XYZ file of N, CA and C in Angstrom:
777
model
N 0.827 -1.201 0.000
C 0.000 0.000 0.000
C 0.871 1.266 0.000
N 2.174 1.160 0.713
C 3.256 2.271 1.077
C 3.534 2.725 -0.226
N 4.358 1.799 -1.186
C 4.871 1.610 -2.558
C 3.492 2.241 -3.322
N 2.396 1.940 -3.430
C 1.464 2.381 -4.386
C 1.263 3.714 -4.131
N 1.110 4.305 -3.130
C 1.251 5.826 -2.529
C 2.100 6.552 -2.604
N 3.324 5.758 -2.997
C 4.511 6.604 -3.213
C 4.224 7.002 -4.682
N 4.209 5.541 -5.730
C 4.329 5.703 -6.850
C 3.164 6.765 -7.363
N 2.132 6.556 -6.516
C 1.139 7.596 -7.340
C 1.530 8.961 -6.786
N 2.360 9.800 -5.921
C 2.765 10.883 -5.533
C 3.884 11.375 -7.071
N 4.704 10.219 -7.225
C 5.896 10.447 -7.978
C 5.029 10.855 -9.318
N 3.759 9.815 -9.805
C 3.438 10.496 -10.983
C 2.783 11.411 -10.958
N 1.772 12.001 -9.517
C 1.154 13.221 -9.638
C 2.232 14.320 -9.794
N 3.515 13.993 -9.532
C 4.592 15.266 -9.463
C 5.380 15.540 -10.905
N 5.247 14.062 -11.387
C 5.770 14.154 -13.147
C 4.671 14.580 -14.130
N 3.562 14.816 -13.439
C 2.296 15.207 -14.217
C 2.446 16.848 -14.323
N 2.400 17.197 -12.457
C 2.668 18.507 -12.183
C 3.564 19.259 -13.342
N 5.162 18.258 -13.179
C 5.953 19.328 -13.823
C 5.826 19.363 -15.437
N 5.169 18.041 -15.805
C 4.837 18.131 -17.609
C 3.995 19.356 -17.700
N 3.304 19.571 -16.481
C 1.765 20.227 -17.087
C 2.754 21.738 -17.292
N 3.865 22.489 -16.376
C 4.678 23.428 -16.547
C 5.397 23.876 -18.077
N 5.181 22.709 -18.788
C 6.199 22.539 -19.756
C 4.637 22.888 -21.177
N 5.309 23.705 -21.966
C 4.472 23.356 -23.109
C 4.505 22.357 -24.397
N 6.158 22.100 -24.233
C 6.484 20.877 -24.970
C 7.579 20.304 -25.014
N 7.949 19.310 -25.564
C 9.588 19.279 -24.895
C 10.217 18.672 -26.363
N 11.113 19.247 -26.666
C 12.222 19.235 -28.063
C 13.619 18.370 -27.480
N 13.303 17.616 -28.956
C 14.832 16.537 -28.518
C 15.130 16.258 -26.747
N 13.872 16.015 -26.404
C 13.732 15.516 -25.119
C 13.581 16.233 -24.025
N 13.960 17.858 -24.078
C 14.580 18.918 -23.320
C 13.146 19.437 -23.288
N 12.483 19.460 -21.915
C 11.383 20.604 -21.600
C 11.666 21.836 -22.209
N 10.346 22.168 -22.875
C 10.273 23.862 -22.818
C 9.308 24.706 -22.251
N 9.423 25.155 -21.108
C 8.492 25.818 -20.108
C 7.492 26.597 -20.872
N 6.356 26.501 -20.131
C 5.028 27.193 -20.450
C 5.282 28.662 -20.057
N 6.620 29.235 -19.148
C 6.584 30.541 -18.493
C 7.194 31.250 -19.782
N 7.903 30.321 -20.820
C 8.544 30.813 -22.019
C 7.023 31.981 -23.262
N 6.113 31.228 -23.094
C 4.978 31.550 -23.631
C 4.398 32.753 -22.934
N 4.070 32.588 -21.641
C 3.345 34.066 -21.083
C 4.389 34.784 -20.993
N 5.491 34.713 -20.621
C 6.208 36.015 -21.167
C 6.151 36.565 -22.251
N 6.421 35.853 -23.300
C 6.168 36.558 -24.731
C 4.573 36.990 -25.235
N 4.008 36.577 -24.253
C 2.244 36.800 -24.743
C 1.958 38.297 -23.821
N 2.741 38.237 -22.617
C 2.962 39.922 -21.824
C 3.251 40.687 -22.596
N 4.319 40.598 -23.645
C 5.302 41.670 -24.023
C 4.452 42.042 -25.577
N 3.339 41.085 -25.936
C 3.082 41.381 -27.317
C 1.252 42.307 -26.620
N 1.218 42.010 -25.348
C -0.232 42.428 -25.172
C -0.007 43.405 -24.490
N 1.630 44.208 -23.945
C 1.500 45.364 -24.156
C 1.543 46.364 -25.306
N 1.567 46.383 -26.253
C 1.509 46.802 -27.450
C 0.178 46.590 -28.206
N -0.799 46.441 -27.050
C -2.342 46.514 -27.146
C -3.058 45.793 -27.621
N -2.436 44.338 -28.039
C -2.866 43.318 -28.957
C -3.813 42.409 -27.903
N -5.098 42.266 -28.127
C -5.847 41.198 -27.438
C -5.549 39.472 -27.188
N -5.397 39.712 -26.078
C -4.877 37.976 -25.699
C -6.228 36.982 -26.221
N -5.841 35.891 -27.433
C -7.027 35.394 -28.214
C -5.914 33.897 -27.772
N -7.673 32.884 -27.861
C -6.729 31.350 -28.460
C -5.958 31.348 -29.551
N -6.305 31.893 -30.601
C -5.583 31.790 -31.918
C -3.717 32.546 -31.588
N -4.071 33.307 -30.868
C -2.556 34.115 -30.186
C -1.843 33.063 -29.555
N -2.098 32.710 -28.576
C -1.881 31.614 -27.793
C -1.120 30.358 -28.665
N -1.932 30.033 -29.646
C -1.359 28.684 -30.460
C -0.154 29.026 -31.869
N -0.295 30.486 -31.607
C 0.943 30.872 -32.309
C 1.926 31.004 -31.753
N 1.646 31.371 -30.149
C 3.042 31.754 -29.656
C 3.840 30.623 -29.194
N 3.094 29.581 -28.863
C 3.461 28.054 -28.507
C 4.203 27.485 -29.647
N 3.573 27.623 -30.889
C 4.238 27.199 -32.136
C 5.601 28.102 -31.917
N 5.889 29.458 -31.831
C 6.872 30.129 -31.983
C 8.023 29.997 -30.458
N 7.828 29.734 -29.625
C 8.470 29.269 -28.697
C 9.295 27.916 -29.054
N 8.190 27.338 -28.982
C 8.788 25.630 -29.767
C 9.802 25.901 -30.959
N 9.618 26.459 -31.740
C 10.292 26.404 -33.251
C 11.587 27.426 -32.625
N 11.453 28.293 -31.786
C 13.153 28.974 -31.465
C 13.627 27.779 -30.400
N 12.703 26.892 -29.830
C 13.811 26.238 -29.343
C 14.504 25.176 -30.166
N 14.065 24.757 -30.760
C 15.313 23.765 -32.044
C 15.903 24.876 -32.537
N 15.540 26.305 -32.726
C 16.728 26.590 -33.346
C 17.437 26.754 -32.218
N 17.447 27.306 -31.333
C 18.528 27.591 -30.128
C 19.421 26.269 -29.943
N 18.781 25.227 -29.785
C 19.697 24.224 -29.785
C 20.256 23.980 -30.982
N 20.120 24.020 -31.683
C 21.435 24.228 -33.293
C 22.420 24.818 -32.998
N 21.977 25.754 -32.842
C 23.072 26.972 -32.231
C 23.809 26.762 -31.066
N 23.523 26.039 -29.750
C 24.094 25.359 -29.100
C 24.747 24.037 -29.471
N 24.755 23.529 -30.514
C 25.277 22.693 -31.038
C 26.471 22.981 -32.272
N 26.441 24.164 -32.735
C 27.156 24.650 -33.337
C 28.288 25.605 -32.553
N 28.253 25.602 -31.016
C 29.022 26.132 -30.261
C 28.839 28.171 -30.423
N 27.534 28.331 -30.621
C 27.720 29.663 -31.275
C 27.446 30.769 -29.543
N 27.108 29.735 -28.577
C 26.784 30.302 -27.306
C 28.626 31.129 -26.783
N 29.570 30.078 -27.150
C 30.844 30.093 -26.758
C 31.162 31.483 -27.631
N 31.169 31.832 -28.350
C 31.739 32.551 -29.660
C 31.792 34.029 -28.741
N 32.833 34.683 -29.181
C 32.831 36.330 -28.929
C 32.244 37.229 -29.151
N 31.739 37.207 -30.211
C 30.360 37.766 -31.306
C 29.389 37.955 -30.396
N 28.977 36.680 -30.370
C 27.957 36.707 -29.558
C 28.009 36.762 -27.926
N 28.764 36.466 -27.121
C 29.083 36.908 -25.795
C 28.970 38.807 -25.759
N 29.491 39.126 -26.908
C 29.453 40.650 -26.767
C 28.007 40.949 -26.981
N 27.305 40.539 -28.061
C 25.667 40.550 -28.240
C 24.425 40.694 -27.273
N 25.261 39.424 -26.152
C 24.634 39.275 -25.201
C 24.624 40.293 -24.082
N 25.797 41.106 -23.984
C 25.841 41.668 -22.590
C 25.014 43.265 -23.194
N 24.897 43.644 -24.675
C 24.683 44.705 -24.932
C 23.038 45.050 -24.563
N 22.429 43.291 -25.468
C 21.381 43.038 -24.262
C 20.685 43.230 -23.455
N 22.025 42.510 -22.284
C 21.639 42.545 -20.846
C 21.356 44.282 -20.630
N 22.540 45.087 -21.049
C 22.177 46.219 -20.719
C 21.058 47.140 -21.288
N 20.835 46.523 -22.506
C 19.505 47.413 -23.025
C 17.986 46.897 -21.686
N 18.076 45.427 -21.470
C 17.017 44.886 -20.532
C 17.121 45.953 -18.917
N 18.536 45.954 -18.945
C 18.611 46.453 -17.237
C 17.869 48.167 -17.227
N 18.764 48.725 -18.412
C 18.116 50.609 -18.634
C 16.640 50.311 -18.827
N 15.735 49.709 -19.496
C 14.483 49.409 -19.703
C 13.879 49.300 -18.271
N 14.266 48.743 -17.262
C 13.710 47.962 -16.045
C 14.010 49.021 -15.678
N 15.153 49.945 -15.521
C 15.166 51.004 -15.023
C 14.603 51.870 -14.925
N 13.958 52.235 -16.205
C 13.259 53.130 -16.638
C 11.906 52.909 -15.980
N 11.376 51.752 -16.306
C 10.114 51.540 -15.915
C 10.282 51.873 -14.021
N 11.095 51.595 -13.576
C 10.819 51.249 -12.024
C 10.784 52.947 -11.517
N 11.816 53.463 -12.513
C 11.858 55.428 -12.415
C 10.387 56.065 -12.196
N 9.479 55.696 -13.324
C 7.993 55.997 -13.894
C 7.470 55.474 -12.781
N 7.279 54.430 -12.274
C 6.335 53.726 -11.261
C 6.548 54.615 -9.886
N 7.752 55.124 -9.946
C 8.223 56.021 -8.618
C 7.689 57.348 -8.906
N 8.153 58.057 -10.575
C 7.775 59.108 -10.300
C 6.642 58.837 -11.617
N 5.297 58.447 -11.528
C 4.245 58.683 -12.314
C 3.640 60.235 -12.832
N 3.448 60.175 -14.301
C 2.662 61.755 -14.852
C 1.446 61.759 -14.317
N 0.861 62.566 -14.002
C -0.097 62.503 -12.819
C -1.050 63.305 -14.405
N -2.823 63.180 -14.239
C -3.567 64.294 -15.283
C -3.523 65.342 -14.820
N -2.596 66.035 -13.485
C -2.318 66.695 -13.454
C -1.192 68.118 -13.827
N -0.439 67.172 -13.965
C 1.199 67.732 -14.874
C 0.420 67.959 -16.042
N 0.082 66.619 -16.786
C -0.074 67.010 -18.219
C -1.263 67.937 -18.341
N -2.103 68.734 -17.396
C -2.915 69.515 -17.477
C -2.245 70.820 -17.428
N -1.383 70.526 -16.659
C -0.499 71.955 -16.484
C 0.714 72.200 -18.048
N 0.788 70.923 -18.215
C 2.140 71.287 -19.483
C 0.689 71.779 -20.748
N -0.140 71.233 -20.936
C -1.342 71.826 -21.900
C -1.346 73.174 -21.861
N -1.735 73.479 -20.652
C -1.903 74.968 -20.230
C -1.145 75.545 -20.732
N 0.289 75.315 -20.177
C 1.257 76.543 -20.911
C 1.887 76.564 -21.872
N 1.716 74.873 -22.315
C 1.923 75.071 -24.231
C 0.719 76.211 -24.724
N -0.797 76.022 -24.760
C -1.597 76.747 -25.201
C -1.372 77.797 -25.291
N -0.862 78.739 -23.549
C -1.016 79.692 -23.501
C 0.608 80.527 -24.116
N 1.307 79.715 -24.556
C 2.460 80.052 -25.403
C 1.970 80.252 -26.695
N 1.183 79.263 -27.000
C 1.352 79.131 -28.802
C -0.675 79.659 -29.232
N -0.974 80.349 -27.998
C -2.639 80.721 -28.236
C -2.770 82.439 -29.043
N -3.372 82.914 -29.012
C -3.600 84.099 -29.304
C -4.125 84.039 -30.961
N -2.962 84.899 -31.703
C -3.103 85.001 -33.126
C -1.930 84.067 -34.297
N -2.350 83.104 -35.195
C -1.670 82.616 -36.305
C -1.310 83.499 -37.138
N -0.198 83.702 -37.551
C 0.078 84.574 -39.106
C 0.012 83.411 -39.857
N 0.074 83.724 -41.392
C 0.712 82.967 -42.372
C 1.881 84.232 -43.454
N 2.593 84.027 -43.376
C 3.698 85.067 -44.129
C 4.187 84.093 -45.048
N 4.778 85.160 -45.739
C 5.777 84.900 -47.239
C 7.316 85.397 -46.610
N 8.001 84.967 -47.080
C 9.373 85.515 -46.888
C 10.482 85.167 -47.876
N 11.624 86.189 -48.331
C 12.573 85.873 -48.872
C 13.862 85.865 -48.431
N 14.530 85.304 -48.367
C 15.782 85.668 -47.428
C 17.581 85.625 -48.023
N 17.930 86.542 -48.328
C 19.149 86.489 -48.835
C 20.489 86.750 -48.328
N 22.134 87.058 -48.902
C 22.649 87.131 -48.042
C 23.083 88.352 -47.887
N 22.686 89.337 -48.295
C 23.020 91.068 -47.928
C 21.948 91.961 -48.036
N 22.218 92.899 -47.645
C 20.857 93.956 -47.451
C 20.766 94.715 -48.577
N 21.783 94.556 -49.308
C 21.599 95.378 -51.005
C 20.864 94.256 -51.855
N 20.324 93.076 -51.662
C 20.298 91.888 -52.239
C 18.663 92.525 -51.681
N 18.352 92.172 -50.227
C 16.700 92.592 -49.570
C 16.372 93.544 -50.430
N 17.303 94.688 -50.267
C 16.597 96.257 -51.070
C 15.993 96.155 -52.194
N 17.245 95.323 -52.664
C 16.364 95.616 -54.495
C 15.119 94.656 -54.601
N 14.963 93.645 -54.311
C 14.020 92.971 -54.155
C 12.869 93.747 -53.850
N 12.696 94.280 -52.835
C 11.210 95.529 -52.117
C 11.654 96.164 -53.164
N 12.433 96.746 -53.943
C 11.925 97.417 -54.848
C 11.633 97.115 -55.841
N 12.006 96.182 -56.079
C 11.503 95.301 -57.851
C 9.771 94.702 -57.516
N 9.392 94.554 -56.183
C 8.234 94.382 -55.405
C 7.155 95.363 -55.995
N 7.770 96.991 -55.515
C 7.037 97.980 -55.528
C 6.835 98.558 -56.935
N 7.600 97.925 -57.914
C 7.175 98.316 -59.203
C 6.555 96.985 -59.880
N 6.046 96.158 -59.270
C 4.951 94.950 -59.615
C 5.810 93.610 -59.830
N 7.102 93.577 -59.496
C 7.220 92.247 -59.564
C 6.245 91.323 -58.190
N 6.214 89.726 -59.228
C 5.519 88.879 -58.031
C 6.948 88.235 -56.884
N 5.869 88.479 -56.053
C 6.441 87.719 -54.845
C 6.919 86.271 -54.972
N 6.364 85.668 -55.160
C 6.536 84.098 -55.722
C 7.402 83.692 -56.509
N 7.616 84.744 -57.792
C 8.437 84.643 -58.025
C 10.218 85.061 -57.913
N 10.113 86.313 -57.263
C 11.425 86.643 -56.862
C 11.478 85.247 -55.648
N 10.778 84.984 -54.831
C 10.977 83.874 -53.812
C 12.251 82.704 -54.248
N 12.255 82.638 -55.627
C 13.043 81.231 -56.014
C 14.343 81.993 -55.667
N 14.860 83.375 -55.593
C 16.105 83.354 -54.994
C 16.576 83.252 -53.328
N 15.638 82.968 -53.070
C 15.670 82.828 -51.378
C 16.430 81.538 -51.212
N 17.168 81.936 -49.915
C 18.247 81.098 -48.989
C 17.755 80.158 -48.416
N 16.549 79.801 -48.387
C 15.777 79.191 -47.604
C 14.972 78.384 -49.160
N 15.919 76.803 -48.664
C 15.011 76.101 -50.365
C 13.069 75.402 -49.949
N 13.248 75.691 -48.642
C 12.034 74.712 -48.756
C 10.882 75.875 -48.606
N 10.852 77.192 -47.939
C 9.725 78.111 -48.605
C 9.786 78.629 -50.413
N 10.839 78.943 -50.743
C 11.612 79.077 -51.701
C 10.609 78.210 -53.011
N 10.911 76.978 -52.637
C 9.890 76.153 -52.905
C 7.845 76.118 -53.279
N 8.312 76.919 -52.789
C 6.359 77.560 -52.307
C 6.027 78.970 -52.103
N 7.004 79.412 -52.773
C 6.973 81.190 -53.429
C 6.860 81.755 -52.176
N 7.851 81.107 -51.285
C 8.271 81.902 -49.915
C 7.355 81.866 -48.866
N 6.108 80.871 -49.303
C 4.875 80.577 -48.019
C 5.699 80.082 -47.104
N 4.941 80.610 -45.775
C 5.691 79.623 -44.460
C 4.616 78.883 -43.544
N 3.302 79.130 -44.317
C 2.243 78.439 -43.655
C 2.202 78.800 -42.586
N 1.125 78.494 -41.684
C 0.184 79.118 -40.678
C 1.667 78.817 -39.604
N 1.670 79.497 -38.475
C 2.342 79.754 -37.457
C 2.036 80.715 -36.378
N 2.666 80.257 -34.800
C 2.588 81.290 -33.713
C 3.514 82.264 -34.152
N 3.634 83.191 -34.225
C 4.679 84.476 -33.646
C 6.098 84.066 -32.317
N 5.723 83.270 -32.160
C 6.850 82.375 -31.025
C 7.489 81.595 -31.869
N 7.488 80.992 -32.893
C 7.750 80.276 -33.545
C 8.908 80.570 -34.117
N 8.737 82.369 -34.360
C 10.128 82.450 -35.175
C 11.713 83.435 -34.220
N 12.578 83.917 -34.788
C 13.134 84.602 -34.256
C 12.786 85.705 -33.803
N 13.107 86.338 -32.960
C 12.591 87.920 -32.567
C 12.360 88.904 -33.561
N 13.233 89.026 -34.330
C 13.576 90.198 -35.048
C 12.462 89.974 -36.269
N 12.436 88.551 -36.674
C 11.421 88.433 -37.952
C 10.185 88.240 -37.224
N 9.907 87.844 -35.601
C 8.347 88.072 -35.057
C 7.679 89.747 -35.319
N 9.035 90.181 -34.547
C 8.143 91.714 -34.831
C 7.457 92.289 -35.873
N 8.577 92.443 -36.726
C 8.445 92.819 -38.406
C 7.273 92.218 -38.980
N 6.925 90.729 -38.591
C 5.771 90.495 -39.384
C 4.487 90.828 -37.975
N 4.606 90.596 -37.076
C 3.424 91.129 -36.447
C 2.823 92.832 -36.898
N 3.661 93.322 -36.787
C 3.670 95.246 -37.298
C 3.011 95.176 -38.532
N 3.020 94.390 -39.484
C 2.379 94.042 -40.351
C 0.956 94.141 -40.623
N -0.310 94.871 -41.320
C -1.057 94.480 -41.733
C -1.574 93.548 -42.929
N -2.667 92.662 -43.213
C -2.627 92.161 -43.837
C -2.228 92.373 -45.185
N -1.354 91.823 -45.891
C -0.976 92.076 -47.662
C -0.020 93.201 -47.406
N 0.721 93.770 -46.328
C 1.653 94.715 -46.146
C 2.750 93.809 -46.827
N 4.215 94.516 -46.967
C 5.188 94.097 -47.056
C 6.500 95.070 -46.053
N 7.183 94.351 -45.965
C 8.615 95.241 -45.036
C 9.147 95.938 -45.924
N 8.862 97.549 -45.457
C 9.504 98.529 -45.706
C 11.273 98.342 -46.460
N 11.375 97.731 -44.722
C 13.020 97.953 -45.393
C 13.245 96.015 -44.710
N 14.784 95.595 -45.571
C 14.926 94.414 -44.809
C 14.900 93.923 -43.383
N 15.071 93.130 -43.097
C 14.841 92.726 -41.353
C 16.026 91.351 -41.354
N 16.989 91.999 -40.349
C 18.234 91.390 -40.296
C 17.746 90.286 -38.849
N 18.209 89.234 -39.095
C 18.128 87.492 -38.323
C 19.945 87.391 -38.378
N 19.692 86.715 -37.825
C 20.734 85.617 -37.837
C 21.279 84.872 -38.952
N 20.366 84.500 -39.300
C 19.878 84.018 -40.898
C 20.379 84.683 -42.274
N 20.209 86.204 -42.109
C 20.709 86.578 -43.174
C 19.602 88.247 -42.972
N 18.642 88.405 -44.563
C 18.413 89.728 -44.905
C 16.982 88.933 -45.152
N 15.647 89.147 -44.671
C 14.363 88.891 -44.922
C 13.550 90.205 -45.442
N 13.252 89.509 -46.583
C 11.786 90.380 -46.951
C 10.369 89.961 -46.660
N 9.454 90.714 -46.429
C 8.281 89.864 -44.913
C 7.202 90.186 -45.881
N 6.107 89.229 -46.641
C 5.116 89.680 -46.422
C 3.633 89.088 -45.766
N 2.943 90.032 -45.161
C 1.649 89.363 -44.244
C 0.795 88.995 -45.283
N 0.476 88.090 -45.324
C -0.606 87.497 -45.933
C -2.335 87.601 -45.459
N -2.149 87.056 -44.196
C -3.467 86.591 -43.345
C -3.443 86.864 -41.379
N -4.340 86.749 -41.402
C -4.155 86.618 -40.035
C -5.151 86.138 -39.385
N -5.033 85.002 -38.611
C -6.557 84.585 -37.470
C -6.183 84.040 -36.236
N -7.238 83.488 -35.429
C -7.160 83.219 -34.333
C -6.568 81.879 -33.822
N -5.774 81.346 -33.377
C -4.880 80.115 -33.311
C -5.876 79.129 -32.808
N -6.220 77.773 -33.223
C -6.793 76.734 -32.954
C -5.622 76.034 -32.074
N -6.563 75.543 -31.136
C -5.626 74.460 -30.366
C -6.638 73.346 -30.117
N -6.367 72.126 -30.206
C -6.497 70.750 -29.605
C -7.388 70.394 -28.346
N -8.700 70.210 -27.799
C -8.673 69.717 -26.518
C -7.934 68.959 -26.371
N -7.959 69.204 -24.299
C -6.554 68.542 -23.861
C -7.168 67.252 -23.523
N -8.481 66.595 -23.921
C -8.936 65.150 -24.068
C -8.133 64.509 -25.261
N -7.930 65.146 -26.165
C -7.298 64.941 -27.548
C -5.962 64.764 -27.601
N -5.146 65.275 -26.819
C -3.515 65.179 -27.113
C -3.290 64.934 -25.996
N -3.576 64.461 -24.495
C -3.711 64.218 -23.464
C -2.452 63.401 -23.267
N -2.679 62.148 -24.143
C -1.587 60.819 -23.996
C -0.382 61.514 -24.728
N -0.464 62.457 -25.969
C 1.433 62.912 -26.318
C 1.894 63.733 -25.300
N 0.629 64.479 -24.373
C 1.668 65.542 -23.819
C 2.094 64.891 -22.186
N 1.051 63.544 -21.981
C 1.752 62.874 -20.684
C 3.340 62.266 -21.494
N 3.556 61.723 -22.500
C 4.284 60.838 -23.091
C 5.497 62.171 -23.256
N 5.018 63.047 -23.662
C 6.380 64.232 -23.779
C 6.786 64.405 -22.250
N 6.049 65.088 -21.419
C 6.284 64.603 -20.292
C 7.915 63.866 -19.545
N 7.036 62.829 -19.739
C 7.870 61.316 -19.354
C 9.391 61.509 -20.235
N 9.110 62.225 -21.332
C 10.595 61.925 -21.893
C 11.450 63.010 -21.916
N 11.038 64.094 -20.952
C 11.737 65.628 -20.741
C 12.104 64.536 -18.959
N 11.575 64.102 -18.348
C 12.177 63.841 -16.937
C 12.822 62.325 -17.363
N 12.822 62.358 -18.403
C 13.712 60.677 -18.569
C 15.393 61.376 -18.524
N 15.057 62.105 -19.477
C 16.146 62.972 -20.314
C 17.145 63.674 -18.879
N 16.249 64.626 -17.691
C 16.520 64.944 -16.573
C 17.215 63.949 -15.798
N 16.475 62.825 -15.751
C 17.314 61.894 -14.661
C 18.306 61.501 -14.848
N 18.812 61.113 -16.472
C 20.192 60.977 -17.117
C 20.793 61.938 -16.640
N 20.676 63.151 -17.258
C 21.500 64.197 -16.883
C 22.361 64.227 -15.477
N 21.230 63.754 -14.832
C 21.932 63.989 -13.170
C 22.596 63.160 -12.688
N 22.130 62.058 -13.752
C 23.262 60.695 -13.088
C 24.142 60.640 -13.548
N 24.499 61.328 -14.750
C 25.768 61.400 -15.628
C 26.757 62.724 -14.543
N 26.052 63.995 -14.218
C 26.777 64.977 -14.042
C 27.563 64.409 -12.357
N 26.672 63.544 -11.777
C 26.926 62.560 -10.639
C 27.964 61.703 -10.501
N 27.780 61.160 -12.068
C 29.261 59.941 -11.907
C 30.555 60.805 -12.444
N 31.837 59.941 -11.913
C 32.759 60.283 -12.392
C 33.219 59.083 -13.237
N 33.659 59.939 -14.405
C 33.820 59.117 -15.877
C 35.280 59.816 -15.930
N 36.241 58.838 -16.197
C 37.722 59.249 -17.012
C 37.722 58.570 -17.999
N 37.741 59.447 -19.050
C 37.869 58.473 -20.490
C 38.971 58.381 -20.743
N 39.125 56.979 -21.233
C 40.479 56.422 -22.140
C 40.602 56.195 -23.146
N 39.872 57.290 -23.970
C 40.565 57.424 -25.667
C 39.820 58.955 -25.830
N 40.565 59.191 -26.583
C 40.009 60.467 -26.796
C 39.116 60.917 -28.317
């Protein structure tokens, strides 16, 4: 009776650990934990956990493990190549875990991203221009231009000599924009602007010699913050990702050995 109690323990326990296994290749178990991991990592990326999912990922578990063992049979685990492969890896897995455990500590609250909405809006709210511009590299180059302007040449077309190929492109349109958007010197000039005005005289940037003209003007549309909610938590997250590097870098001491 001892012996029959044993033996049926031993096979409830070889049952147990088969049932762990989803299949076993050239004799070698391959764990069922191999599968929900990879069924985690594909159902964060929003994919619905289905049977049909399930019997693919089992198929695809199974089929990398014969290949893995090839490859362990071909000694490719030993190789340098791949030892280096591996640790680059490890470290992409460890910064990842890092990252995540950072976020779980310091979470975007709908509060931040209510506040970063706010003062994007109230940066980029008010009035849109849409301007034309030409931009060259001297102010005797601007001049004659406003004046070849004022005796009826088109705008559009003097535009193809502009420094700038991609308005240049589009007879010097720069499409709708905040006034924040651009440099100081070319915000003013075109705000002072009434509609279909042009700049008097050139307007010196950084850039070079601009000739400005206003086209349009209206009231800036913005986004509810139901609507862009998830980019501006997600921008967020990657201005204090960016922060925490910073501090851990300015923190460590690094001596480099090559220059």
């Amino acid at each position: 009776m001892k012996s029959t109690l044993i033996a049926a323990a031993l096979m409830a326990a070889v049952a147990g650990a088969q049932a762990q296994n989803v299949a076993t290749v050239n004799g070698k178990p391959v764990p069922l934990s191999r599968v929900e991991t990879m069924i985690q990592q594909i159902t964060k990326n929003g994919q619905q956990r289905s049977p049909e999912m399930e019997k693919q990922v089992k198929d695809e578990v199974v089929h990398r493990e014969i290949l893995m063992q090839e490859a362990q049979r071909r000694g490719i685990p030993a190789s340098k190549d791949f030892l280096n492969q591996m640790e680059l890896a490890r470290q992409a897995i460890l910064i990842r875990e890092l990252q995540s455990g950072y976020f779980k500590q310091n979470p975007v609250s709908d509060a931040d991203a209510q506040k970063e909405y706010d003062a994007v809006k109230a940066q980029q709210g008010g009035q849109e221009y849409r301007a034309r511009h030409i931009l060259v590299e001297t102010e005797e180059e601007a001049k004659k231009i406003i004046a070849d302007l004022k005796l009826g040449a088109k705008f559009e077309d003097l535009a193809a000599k502009s420094k700038d190929p991609g308005s240049a492109a589009r007879g010097g349109d720069l499409d709708w924009a905040n006034a924040n958007g651009y440099v100081p010197e070319f915000s003013r000039a075109m705000v002072a602007l009434k509609k279909g005005e042009l700049t008097e005289t050139p307007v010196k940037t950084q850039f070079g010699f601009h000739v400005i003209r206003l086209d349009d003007v209206r009231e800036a549309t913005f986004p509810p913050f139901d609507q862009v909610k998830a980019q501006v938590m997600e921008r967020i997250k990657q201005v204090r990702w960016a922060e925490f590097q910073q501090k851990l870098r300015e923190a460590a001491k690094t001596d480099y050995k090559f220059q």
